[in-house]
Amino acid sequence: MKISLINPTPSKLIDEQKETFLCASSPPLGLLYLATYLKNSGYKISILDQAALNYKNSDVIKWIKKKDPDVVGFSILCASIENAKLISKSIKSWNPNLKIVFGNYLATFYAKKILENYNWVDICVRGEGEITFTELLEKIELNKDLNEVDGISFQLNGKIKENKNRQFIKNLDIIPIPDRKIIPNIYKNRIGGIDVSKRKFTTMISSRGCPFSCNFCACTAFSQGNWRIRSINNILKEICELADQGYREILFIDDNFTLNTKRIFELCNKIKKEKLDMVFICDGRVNNSSVNLLRTMKKANFEILMIGIESSSQRILDYYNKKITPQMSKLAIKNARKAGFNYLIGSFMIGGLDETYNEAINTLKFISKLDIDFPYIIFTHALPGTQLFNDLIQKNIIDEEKYWESGVDLIDLPEARMK
C-alpha cells in the first residue's frame, strides 16, 4: 500500500501568477515521525514538502499523480488550508478512489466542518497521528469499517461519523526516531527570514505538549495540558545518530523545552560527556531561566535561546494567561548573558483585544531597552481552536463560520483598535 504525505505551503507564501515563493526553514518533523512509523509498519511512504521545494500547486499535483498512491495525507494548519483544498480536490477528481486524509491542528479542532465543507476529503485524523493513521490504513487495506479507529472523523453514507478521541501516547520512547533520509536535506535555520545556519541543520523534540494554558497557543488546545517526555537516553541516542549523519546544528522545537529543569541539567551533562561537535538552539520560559541552568546549557553548546516575553504590560500578560511578569523577562535575559549566551531572541505580540496605544508603545520602548539580539514581533493572532479564538466567538466579536479556517489578527477587528 502506497502512502503520500504532503506538507502544503502556507497560502500567503505562494503566488502562482507571479511565481513567487518562500522556502521552508525547517523540516516537517511531525510528518517525518508519522512517515517513519508507517514505514516501519510495512507501508511504502513518500513525503513532499511543498514550501521547501518551492513547488507550485500544479507541481504537487503532478508529483502525486506520478507516485500514484492509495492514500494521500495532508498536514493542515490554518495558514496552509487553501493550498491543501486546491490540491486535494484536484487529485480526488483525477482518482475518485483515492483516500484523502487531513491531519494536524486544524483537522483536530475542526474535523466536522472540514468534512461538511470539503466533501472530497474522506477522513480527518484528530490528535497525534502515529498510531491512529496506522490503524486507519489497516482498516482501509482490509476494506473494513472505520468505527473502531479512535481519533478519526469520516464520511459514512453521506453522514459524518466522529469516533471517540484517542489517548495521547504516554511513552514517547516507543515512537521510532524520525528517518530524515526520507526527504532531501535542504533546510536552513531562518530567524525572521534570515538564514543563520552555519552548518548542516535539523530539528528534533525531547517532549510533546505543554501543561500551561496561554490562551493564544494552539499547542495548549492540541495537547490539552498533557506534557510527556522522552527518556534522556532516547534523546541522546537521536543526537548521536544525527552527529554521525553530519548534522551540526539542532533546533529543539519542543512546546516547552525547559519545563523540568532537573531533566535539562541531566541532558546537558550527558551531552557534554559525548564531546560532540554540535550546537543547539531552544526556547525557554522566563521563569525557568536561572543562571545555573543556563550556564549548564551553554557548556553543553546551547548557543541561541528564544524567550517568550510577549508584552511589557502586566495587564496584557494576564490577559494572555502567560503567568509571568516583565521583571521575570528582564531577569531571564540578564541571566542568559551572565551564562554566556551570545544570541538571544525575544518574541512579542502587539494588538491584543483591548490593548491600548500606550501599552503597545510601552512594549516597543521596553524592547528597545532589552539586551536581546533579535526582537520577533507579531500582531496577536487568534488561531482556530485556541481559548482566545473561542472567547471571541462566545463574546460575539467574530463569526466562527467566517474565521474557522484562517483565524484572525485581532488588530483587524474594530473592537481591537487601539485607543
Short mmCIF file of C-alpha atoms in Angstrom, two decimals:
data_model
loop_
_atom_site.label_atom_id
_atom_site.label_comp_id
_atom_site.label_asym_id
_atom_site.label_seq_id
_atom_site.Cartn_x
_atom_site.Cartn_y
_atom_site.Cartn_z
CA MET A 1 0.00 0.00 0.00
CA LYS A 2 1.45 3.34 -1.07
CA ILE A 3 1.05 6.45 1.08
CA SER A 4 1.99 10.01 0.13
CA LEU A 5 2.22 12.69 2.82
CA ILE A 6 2.03 16.36 1.86
CA ASN A 7 3.13 19.45 3.77
CA PRO A 8 1.32 22.26 1.88
CA THR A 9 2.81 25.72 1.57
CA PRO A 10 1.18 28.46 3.68
CA SER A 11 -1.13 30.29 1.28
CA LYS A 12 0.37 33.72 1.97
CA LEU A 13 3.79 32.49 0.88
CA ILE A 14 2.82 31.47 -2.63
CA ASP A 15 1.59 33.45 -5.63
CA GLU A 16 1.19 31.20 -8.66
CA GLN A 17 0.64 34.09 -11.06
CA LYS A 18 3.76 35.97 -10.02
CA GLU A 19 5.62 32.71 -9.38
CA THR A 20 6.88 33.92 -6.01
CA PHE A 21 7.55 31.51 -3.18
CA LEU A 22 9.25 31.36 0.21
CA CYS A 23 11.44 28.40 1.08
CA ALA A 24 10.71 26.48 4.28
CA SER A 25 13.09 26.97 7.17
CA SER A 26 12.82 23.62 8.94
CA PRO A 27 11.81 20.05 8.10
CA PRO A 28 8.22 18.88 8.71
CA LEU A 29 9.15 16.90 11.82
CA GLY A 30 5.61 15.74 12.55
CA LEU A 31 5.29 14.21 9.08
CA LEU A 32 8.73 12.61 9.45
CA TYR A 33 7.64 10.98 12.70
CA LEU A 34 4.48 9.71 11.01
CA ALA A 35 6.29 8.55 7.87
CA THR A 36 8.90 6.63 9.85
CA TYR A 37 6.24 4.94 11.98
CA LEU A 38 4.28 3.94 8.87
CA LYS A 39 7.40 2.77 7.04
CA ASN A 40 8.33 0.56 9.98
CA SER A 41 4.80 -0.87 9.80
CA GLY A 42 5.41 -2.01 6.23
CA TYR A 43 3.92 0.80 4.16
CA LYS A 44 5.62 2.43 1.16
CA ILE A 45 5.96 6.10 2.09
CA SER A 46 6.76 9.29 0.19
CA ILE A 47 6.79 12.86 1.54
CA LEU A 48 6.59 16.15 -0.30
CA ASP A 49 7.33 19.42 1.49
CA GLN A 50 5.88 21.99 -0.89
CA ALA A 51 7.49 25.07 0.64
CA ALA A 52 10.95 23.52 0.86
CA LEU A 53 10.89 22.56 -2.81
CA ASN A 54 9.32 25.84 -3.99
CA TYR A 55 6.62 23.82 -5.74
CA LYS A 56 3.53 25.35 -7.27
CA ASN A 57 0.26 23.58 -6.56
CA SER A 58 0.37 22.21 -10.10
CA ASP A 59 3.82 20.72 -9.37
CA VAL A 60 2.47 18.98 -6.27
CA ILE A 61 -0.43 17.54 -8.25
CA LYS A 62 1.96 16.18 -10.90
CA TRP A 63 4.15 14.67 -8.18
CA ILE A 64 1.18 12.90 -6.56
CA LYS A 65 -0.01 11.54 -9.91
CA LYS A 66 3.47 10.18 -10.60
CA LYS A 67 3.60 8.46 -7.20
CA ASP A 68 0.08 7.06 -7.76
CA PRO A 69 -0.61 6.43 -4.06
CA ASP A 70 -3.57 4.70 -2.45
CA VAL A 71 -3.84 7.28 0.33
CA VAL A 72 -2.73 10.92 0.47
CA GLY A 73 -2.38 12.64 3.83
CA PHE A 74 -2.19 16.41 4.26
CA SER A 75 -0.76 18.19 7.31
CA ILE A 76 -3.24 21.04 7.80
CA LEU A 77 -2.71 24.37 9.54
CA CYS A 78 -4.93 27.39 9.03
CA ALA A 79 -2.07 29.01 7.06
CA SER A 80 -1.95 26.16 4.54
CA ILE A 81 -5.58 25.12 4.26
CA GLU A 82 -6.24 26.94 0.97
CA ASN A 83 -3.46 25.15 -0.90
CA ALA A 84 -4.43 21.84 0.70
CA LYS A 85 -8.01 22.30 -0.51
CA LEU A 86 -6.96 23.06 -4.08
CA ILE A 87 -4.50 20.18 -4.31
CA SER A 88 -6.70 17.57 -2.63
CA LYS A 89 -9.78 18.46 -4.67
CA SER A 90 -7.81 18.18 -7.90
CA ILE A 91 -6.33 14.76 -7.14
CA LYS A 92 -9.69 13.45 -5.94
CA SER A 93 -11.16 14.42 -9.32
CA TRP A 94 -8.27 12.63 -11.01
CA ASN A 95 -8.80 9.46 -8.96
CA PRO A 96 -12.12 9.22 -7.07
CA ASN A 97 -10.91 6.00 -5.37
CA LEU A 98 -8.03 7.83 -3.72
CA LYS A 99 -8.43 8.24 0.04
CA ILE A 100 -7.83 11.84 1.18
CA VAL A 101 -6.86 12.28 4.83
CA PHE A 102 -6.38 15.60 6.66
CA GLY A 103 -4.45 15.81 9.93
CA ASN A 104 -2.70 18.22 12.34
CA TYR A 105 -4.14 21.17 14.30
CA LEU A 106 -6.98 22.32 12.05
CA ALA A 107 -8.15 18.78 11.38
CA THR A 108 -8.14 18.16 15.13
CA PHE A 109 -10.13 21.26 16.06
CA TYR A 110 -12.49 21.41 13.09
CA ALA A 111 -12.79 17.90 11.65
CA LYS A 112 -16.56 18.10 11.30
CA LYS A 113 -16.50 21.44 9.47
CA ILE A 114 -13.78 20.19 7.12
CA LEU A 115 -15.82 17.14 6.21
CA GLU A 116 -19.01 19.20 5.87
CA ASN A 117 -17.42 21.79 3.61
CA TYR A 118 -14.95 19.69 1.59
CA ASN A 119 -16.87 16.60 0.52
CA TRP A 120 -13.84 15.21 -1.32
CA VAL A 121 -11.98 14.75 1.99
CA ASP A 122 -12.65 11.25 3.32
CA ILE A 123 -11.14 11.26 6.80
CA CYS A 124 -9.71 13.61 9.43
CA VAL A 125 -7.15 12.32 11.92
CA ARG A 126 -7.51 14.14 15.25
CA GLY A 127 -4.59 14.46 17.65
CA GLU A 128 -1.33 12.52 17.38
CA GLY A 129 -1.15 10.57 14.16
CA GLU A 130 1.29 7.69 14.51
CA ILE A 131 -0.98 5.01 15.99
CA THR A 132 -4.24 6.40 14.60
CA PHE A 133 -3.02 6.60 11.00
CA THR A 134 -1.54 3.10 11.18
CA GLU A 135 -4.80 1.60 12.44
CA LEU A 136 -6.70 3.58 9.81
CA LEU A 137 -4.55 2.18 6.99
CA GLU A 138 -5.01 -1.36 8.29
CA LYS A 139 -8.80 -0.92 8.07
CA ILE A 140 -8.63 0.68 4.62
CA GLU A 141 -6.36 -2.06 3.29
CA LEU A 142 -8.71 -4.80 4.51
CA ASN A 143 -11.80 -2.83 3.43
CA LYS A 144 -13.17 -2.91 6.98
CA ASP A 145 -15.37 -0.27 8.59
CA LEU A 146 -13.68 2.56 10.47
CA ASN A 147 -15.91 2.67 13.54
CA GLU A 148 -13.31 1.12 15.82
CA VAL A 149 -10.47 3.52 14.96
CA ASP A 150 -10.18 6.02 17.79
CA GLY A 151 -9.25 9.60 16.91
CA ILE A 152 -10.82 9.93 13.48
CA SER A 153 -13.80 11.63 11.86
CA PHE A 154 -15.03 10.41 8.48
CA GLN A 155 -17.72 10.42 5.82
CA LEU A 156 -20.12 7.46 6.00
CA ASN A 157 -23.13 7.14 3.71
CA GLY A 158 -23.50 10.89 3.38
CA LYS A 159 -23.18 11.45 7.12
CA ILE A 160 -20.24 12.44 9.31
CA LYS A 161 -19.12 10.00 11.97
CA GLU A 162 -16.83 11.19 14.78
CA ASN A 163 -15.18 8.40 16.75
CA LYS A 164 -14.03 8.90 20.32
CA ASN A 165 -10.73 10.66 20.99
CA ARG A 166 -7.54 8.63 21.11
CA GLN A 167 -5.47 8.76 24.28
CA PHE A 168 -2.15 10.59 23.99
CA ILE A 169 0.95 8.43 23.60
CA LYS A 170 2.36 8.29 27.12
CA ASN A 171 5.70 6.62 26.42
CA LEU A 172 7.33 8.62 23.64
CA ASP A 173 10.26 6.21 23.52
CA ILE A 174 8.08 3.70 21.65
CA ILE A 175 7.97 6.07 18.66
CA PRO A 176 10.87 5.47 16.25
CA ILE A 177 13.44 8.22 15.74
CA PRO A 178 12.48 10.08 12.53
CA ASP A 179 14.26 8.86 9.41
CA ARG A 180 15.49 12.11 7.91
CA LYS A 181 16.70 10.35 4.77
CA ILE A 182 13.08 10.17 3.59
CA ILE A 183 13.27 13.79 2.40
CA PRO A 184 16.09 15.88 0.88
CA ASN A 185 18.32 17.78 3.32
CA ILE A 186 17.62 21.30 2.05
CA TYR A 187 16.71 23.11 5.26
CA LYS A 188 18.22 26.18 6.87
CA ASN A 189 17.66 27.75 10.26
CA ARG A 190 15.96 31.04 9.45
CA ILE A 191 15.17 33.71 12.01
CA GLY A 192 12.94 36.48 10.67
CA GLY A 193 13.70 35.24 7.16
CA ILE A 194 17.46 35.47 7.71
CA ASP A 195 19.50 32.30 7.26
CA VAL A 196 21.60 31.89 10.41
CA SER A 197 22.72 28.31 9.71
CA LYS A 198 26.43 27.79 9.51
CA ARG A 199 26.42 24.01 9.14
CA LYS A 200 24.10 21.06 8.46
CA PHE A 201 20.85 21.80 10.30
CA THR A 202 17.78 19.93 11.53
CA THR A 203 15.16 19.94 14.28
CA MET A 204 14.15 17.50 16.99
CA ILE A 205 11.97 17.25 20.09
CA SER A 206 12.62 15.99 23.60
CA SER A 207 8.98 16.21 24.70
CA ARG A 208 5.43 16.78 23.48
CA GLY A 209 2.76 19.09 24.83
CA CYS A 210 2.70 21.79 27.48
CA PRO A 211 0.90 22.00 30.86
CA PHE A 212 0.44 25.77 30.69
CA SER A 213 -2.66 27.48 29.31
CA CYS A 214 -1.62 30.57 27.34
CA ASN A 215 -4.85 31.50 25.63
CA PHE A 216 -3.29 32.23 22.22
CA CYS A 217 -1.40 28.92 21.92
CA ALA A 218 -2.66 26.14 19.66
CA CYS A 219 -0.35 23.68 21.41
CA THR A 220 -2.27 24.20 24.65
CA ALA A 221 -5.52 23.31 22.92
CA PHE A 222 -3.98 20.40 21.00
CA SER A 223 -2.18 18.77 23.93
CA GLN A 224 -4.95 19.53 26.48
CA GLY A 225 -2.35 20.12 29.17
CA ASN A 226 -0.61 16.79 28.59
CA TRP A 227 3.19 17.10 28.77
CA ARG A 228 5.13 13.94 28.00
CA ILE A 229 8.87 13.40 27.78
CA ARG A 230 11.34 11.14 26.06
CA SER A 231 13.92 9.44 28.25
CA ILE A 232 17.33 11.10 28.40
CA ASN A 233 18.96 8.05 26.80
CA ASN A 234 16.44 8.10 23.96
CA ILE A 235 17.10 11.80 23.30
CA LEU A 236 20.85 11.27 23.44
CA LYS A 237 20.61 8.33 21.05
CA GLU A 238 18.99 10.58 18.44
CA ILE A 239 21.52 13.36 18.98
CA CYS A 240 24.41 10.93 18.47
CA GLU A 241 22.76 9.46 15.35
CA LEU A 242 22.37 12.96 13.93
CA ALA A 243 26.02 13.70 14.69
CA ASP A 244 27.02 10.54 12.80
CA GLN A 245 24.90 11.73 9.85
CA GLY A 246 26.82 15.00 9.73
CA TYR A 247 24.31 17.29 11.42
CA ARG A 248 25.95 20.06 13.41
CA GLU A 249 23.06 22.38 14.35
CA ILE A 250 19.94 21.15 16.15
CA LEU A 251 16.90 23.26 16.96
CA PHE A 252 14.72 21.79 19.71
CA ILE A 253 11.13 22.63 18.79
CA ASP A 254 9.52 21.33 21.99
CA ASP A 255 6.40 23.17 23.08
CA ASN A 256 8.16 23.73 26.42
CA PHE A 257 11.79 22.60 26.42
CA THR A 258 12.95 23.87 29.83
CA LEU A 259 9.83 22.97 31.83
CA ASN A 260 11.59 20.40 34.03
CA THR A 261 14.94 21.93 34.95
CA LYS A 262 16.25 18.75 36.61
CA ARG A 263 15.75 16.94 33.31
CA ILE A 264 17.61 19.64 31.37
CA PHE A 265 20.54 19.53 33.81
CA GLU A 266 20.79 15.76 33.27
CA LEU A 267 20.50 16.04 29.49
CA CYS A 268 23.14 18.77 29.23
CA ASN A 269 25.59 16.92 31.45
CA LYS A 270 25.26 13.82 29.26
CA ILE A 271 25.66 15.87 26.08
CA LYS A 272 28.89 17.35 27.48
CA LYS A 273 30.28 13.87 28.13
CA GLU A 274 29.77 12.94 24.47
CA LYS A 275 32.03 15.86 23.39
CA LEU A 276 30.03 16.36 20.21
CA ASP A 277 30.90 18.93 17.57
CA MET A 278 27.34 20.30 17.58
CA VAL A 279 25.45 23.39 18.66
CA PHE A 280 21.89 23.53 19.97
CA ILE A 281 19.07 26.06 19.84
CA CYS A 282 15.96 26.08 22.01
CA ASP A 283 13.27 28.22 23.56
CA GLY A 284 12.80 28.82 27.26
CA ARG A 285 10.25 30.16 29.70
CA VAL A 286 11.43 33.20 31.61
CA ASN A 287 10.54 31.61 34.95
CA ASN A 288 12.83 28.64 34.21
CA SER A 289 15.94 30.65 33.44
CA SER A 290 18.31 30.55 36.39
CA VAL A 291 21.97 31.40 35.81
CA ASN A 292 22.94 27.91 36.92
CA LEU A 293 20.63 26.21 34.42
CA LEU A 294 21.59 28.49 31.54
CA ARG A 295 25.28 28.15 32.30
CA THR A 296 24.94 24.36 32.21
CA MET A 297 23.13 24.63 28.88
CA LYS A 298 25.82 26.92 27.48
CA LYS A 299 28.54 24.44 28.47
CA ALA A 300 26.62 21.79 26.51
CA ASN A 301 26.84 24.04 23.41
CA PHE A 302 23.41 25.64 23.52
CA GLU A 303 24.15 28.82 21.56
CA ILE A 304 20.81 30.50 20.74
CA LEU A 305 17.99 30.99 23.24
CA MET A 306 14.48 32.11 22.29
CA ILE A 307 12.40 33.65 25.07
CA GLY A 308 8.64 34.29 25.04
CA ILE A 309 8.26 37.78 26.55
CA GLU A 310 5.14 38.97 24.67
CA SER A 311 4.46 42.34 26.38
CA SER A 312 5.69 44.90 28.90
CA SER A 313 2.15 45.27 30.28
CA GLN A 314 1.24 43.03 33.19
CA ARG A 315 -2.41 43.52 32.31
CA ILE A 316 -1.83 42.16 28.82
CA LEU A 317 0.30 39.28 30.10
CA ASP A 318 -2.52 38.34 32.45
CA TYR A 319 -4.97 38.61 29.56
CA TYR A 320 -2.82 36.08 27.66
CA ASN A 321 -2.62 33.92 30.82
CA LYS A 322 1.18 33.84 30.49
CA LYS A 323 1.81 33.61 34.26
CA ILE A 324 4.97 35.71 34.00
CA THR A 325 5.94 39.32 34.70
CA PRO A 326 8.07 41.82 32.74
CA GLN A 327 10.56 41.71 35.61
CA MET A 328 10.96 37.94 35.10
CA SER A 329 11.76 38.57 31.44
CA LYS A 330 14.40 41.15 32.25
CA LEU A 331 15.99 38.80 34.78
CA ALA A 332 15.96 35.88 32.32
CA ILE A 333 17.83 37.97 29.75
CA LYS A 334 20.32 39.15 32.35
CA ASN A 335 20.89 35.56 33.47
CA ALA A 336 21.37 34.37 29.88
CA ARG A 337 24.06 36.98 29.29
CA LYS A 338 25.77 36.01 32.55
CA ALA A 339 25.70 32.40 31.41
CA GLY A 340 27.48 33.36 28.19
CA PHE A 341 24.71 33.24 25.59
CA ASN A 342 25.75 35.40 22.65
CA TYR A 343 22.47 35.33 20.73
CA LEU A 344 19.11 35.96 22.37
CA ILE A 345 15.74 36.20 20.64
CA GLY A 346 12.70 37.71 22.32
CA SER A 347 9.19 37.10 20.96
CA PHE A 348 6.46 39.72 21.37
CA MET A 349 2.82 40.22 20.44
CA ILE A 350 1.09 43.54 19.85
CA GLY A 351 -2.59 44.20 19.24
CA GLY A 352 -4.45 42.37 21.98
CA LEU A 353 -8.22 42.74 22.05
CA ASP A 354 -8.30 45.77 24.36
CA GLU A 355 -4.61 46.67 24.32
CA THR A 356 -4.22 50.45 24.33
CA TYR A 357 -1.98 52.52 22.12
CA ASN A 358 0.13 53.46 25.14
CA GLU A 359 0.56 49.81 26.13
CA ALA A 360 1.76 48.95 22.63
CA ILE A 361 4.18 51.89 22.56
CA ASN A 362 5.47 50.98 26.01
CA THR A 363 6.15 47.45 24.81
CA LEU A 364 8.17 48.82 21.88
CA LYS A 365 10.12 51.04 24.25
CA PHE A 366 10.62 48.05 26.56
CA ILE A 367 12.02 46.05 23.63
CA SER A 368 14.48 48.81 22.73
CA LYS A 369 15.96 48.67 26.23
CA LEU A 370 16.28 44.89 26.44
CA ASP A 371 19.66 43.28 25.88
CA ILE A 372 18.46 40.98 23.11
CA ASP A 373 19.81 40.48 19.61
CA PHE A 374 16.60 39.93 17.69
CA PRO A 375 13.08 41.04 18.64
CA TYR A 376 10.48 38.86 16.93
CA ILE A 377 7.29 40.96 16.88
CA ILE A 378 3.92 39.84 15.54
CA PHE A 379 0.33 41.03 15.72
CA THR A 380 -1.76 38.92 18.07
CA HIS A 381 -3.49 36.25 16.01
CA ALA A 382 -6.41 34.19 17.30
CA LEU A 383 -5.81 30.70 15.94
CA PRO A 384 -8.79 28.37 15.48
CA GLY A 385 -9.16 26.02 18.41
CA THR A 386 -7.42 28.25 20.95
CA GLN A 387 -9.10 29.67 24.03
CA LEU A 388 -8.56 33.16 22.63
CA PHE A 389 -10.44 32.23 19.45
CA ASN A 390 -13.25 30.56 21.38
CA ASP A 391 -13.59 33.60 23.66
CA LEU A 392 -14.06 35.85 20.63
CA ILE A 393 -16.84 33.58 19.40
CA GLN A 394 -18.57 33.45 22.79
CA LYS A 395 -18.46 37.24 23.06
CA ASN A 396 -19.96 37.56 19.55
CA ILE A 397 -16.92 39.53 18.40
CA ILE A 398 -16.26 37.21 15.45
CA ASP A 399 -18.35 34.88 13.33
CA GLU A 400 -16.99 31.35 13.63
CA GLU A 401 -18.19 30.49 10.13
CA LYS A 402 -16.05 33.28 8.69
CA TYR A 403 -12.82 32.58 10.57
CA TRP A 404 -12.65 28.86 11.48
CA GLU A 405 -10.29 28.15 8.58
CA SER A 406 -7.97 31.12 8.92
CA GLY A 407 -8.16 32.59 12.40
CA VAL A 408 -7.97 36.36 12.71
CA ASP A 409 -5.46 39.09 13.50
CA LEU A 410 -7.06 40.94 16.40
CA ILE A 411 -5.73 44.22 15.03
CA ASP A 412 -8.20 43.80 12.13
CA LEU A 413 -11.21 43.74 14.46
CA PRO A 414 -13.00 47.05 15.20
CA GLU A 415 -13.15 46.04 18.88
CA ALA A 416 -9.35 45.79 18.99
CA ARG A 417 -8.50 49.17 17.51
CA MET A 418 -6.20 50.91 19.90
CA LYS A 419 -7.38 53.84 21.91
#
